[in-house]
């Protein structure tokens, strides 16, 4: 696919950019090179490349569950501004 002239206005609109005429003039050649590079990527042979959704092959990167000492629940309730029957009391926000 050949792009003789990149539509800078269209690219700017898609990228939600407001460009001045000077910026359009300056960015035109740069956009042209970017589009040519993307076209080049489309020509590469990726037949033996496994599809991936991440750059690094990470799976299930989770820490082990460990039981650790913590404050007794009664201490947390004691520190709350209001508590009753083992629960925190908060102002009613839905009627």
Coordinates of C-alpha atoms in Angstrom, one line a residue:
X1 CA 0.0 0.0 0.0
X2 CA 1.4 3.4 -1.0
X3 CA 0.7 6.7 0.7
X4 CA 1.8 9.5 -1.5
X5 CA 0.2 12.2 0.7
X6 CA -0.9 11.6 4.2
X7 CA -4.1 13.3 5.2
X8 CA -2.8 15.3 8.2
X9 CA -6.2 16.8 8.9
X10 CA -7.8 13.3 9.2
X11 CA -5.0 12.0 11.4
X12 CA -5.2 15.1 13.6
X13 CA -9.0 14.7 13.9
X14 CA -8.7 11.0 14.8
X15 CA -6.0 11.8 17.4
X16 CA -8.2 14.7 18.7
X17 CA -5.4 17.2 17.9
X18 CA -5.9 20.8 17.0
X19 CA -3.0 21.7 14.7
X20 CA -2.0 25.1 13.4
X21 CA -1.0 25.5 9.7
X22 CA 2.6 25.6 10.8
X23 CA 2.3 22.4 12.8
X24 CA 0.6 20.7 9.9
X25 CA 3.5 21.7 7.6
X26 CA 6.1 20.5 10.1
X27 CA 4.3 17.2 11.0
X28 CA 3.4 16.2 7.5
X29 CA 6.8 14.5 6.7
X30 CA 6.8 12.9 10.2
X31 CA 3.3 11.5 9.7
X32 CA 4.3 10.2 6.3
X33 CA 7.2 8.3 7.8
X34 CA 5.0 6.8 10.5
X35 CA 2.5 5.6 8.0
X36 CA 5.2 4.1 5.8
X37 CA 6.6 2.3 8.8
X38 CA 3.2 0.9 9.7
X39 CA 2.8 -0.2 6.1
X40 CA 6.2 -1.9 6.3
X41 CA 5.2 -3.8 9.4
X42 CA 2.2 -5.2 7.4
X43 CA 4.6 -6.8 4.9
X44 CA 6.6 -8.8 7.5
X45 CA 6.3 -12.5 7.6
X46 CA 4.8 -13.4 10.9
X47 CA 3.7 -16.9 10.0
X48 CA 5.8 -18.6 12.7
X49 CA 5.1 -16.0 15.4
X50 CA 2.7 -17.0 18.1
X51 CA -0.1 -14.5 18.8
X52 CA 0.2 -12.7 22.1
X53 CA -1.7 -10.1 24.0
X54 CA 1.3 -9.0 26.2
X55 CA 4.9 -8.3 25.4
X56 CA 6.2 -10.4 28.2
X57 CA 5.1 -14.0 28.7
X58 CA 3.7 -13.5 32.2
X59 CA 0.9 -15.6 33.6
X60 CA -0.7 -15.6 37.0
X61 CA 1.8 -13.3 38.6
X62 CA 0.3 -13.5 42.1
X63 CA 1.7 -13.7 45.5
X64 CA 1.1 -16.7 47.7
X65 CA -1.6 -16.3 50.4
X66 CA 0.0 -16.0 53.7
X67 CA -1.7 -15.9 57.1
X68 CA -0.3 -13.0 59.1
X69 CA -1.0 -11.6 62.5
X70 CA -3.5 -8.8 62.6
X71 CA -5.3 -6.7 65.1
X72 CA -8.3 -8.3 66.7
X73 CA -11.5 -7.2 65.1
X74 CA -12.7 -5.7 68.4
X75 CA -9.7 -3.2 68.3
X76 CA -10.8 -2.0 64.9
X77 CA -14.4 -1.5 66.1
X78 CA -13.1 0.3 69.1
X79 CA -11.3 2.8 66.9
X80 CA -14.3 3.5 64.8
X81 CA -16.3 6.7 65.4
X82 CA -19.5 4.6 65.8
X83 CA -20.0 0.9 66.0
X84 CA -22.8 -1.4 67.2
X85 CA -23.3 -5.2 67.4
X86 CA -19.9 -5.9 65.8
X87 CA -20.4 -3.6 62.8
X88 CA -19.4 -0.1 61.8
X89 CA -22.2 2.5 61.9
X90 CA -22.3 4.9 59.0
X91 CA -24.7 7.7 58.0
X92 CA -27.6 6.6 55.9
X93 CA -27.1 7.8 52.3
X94 CA -29.9 5.9 50.4
X95 CA -33.5 6.2 51.5

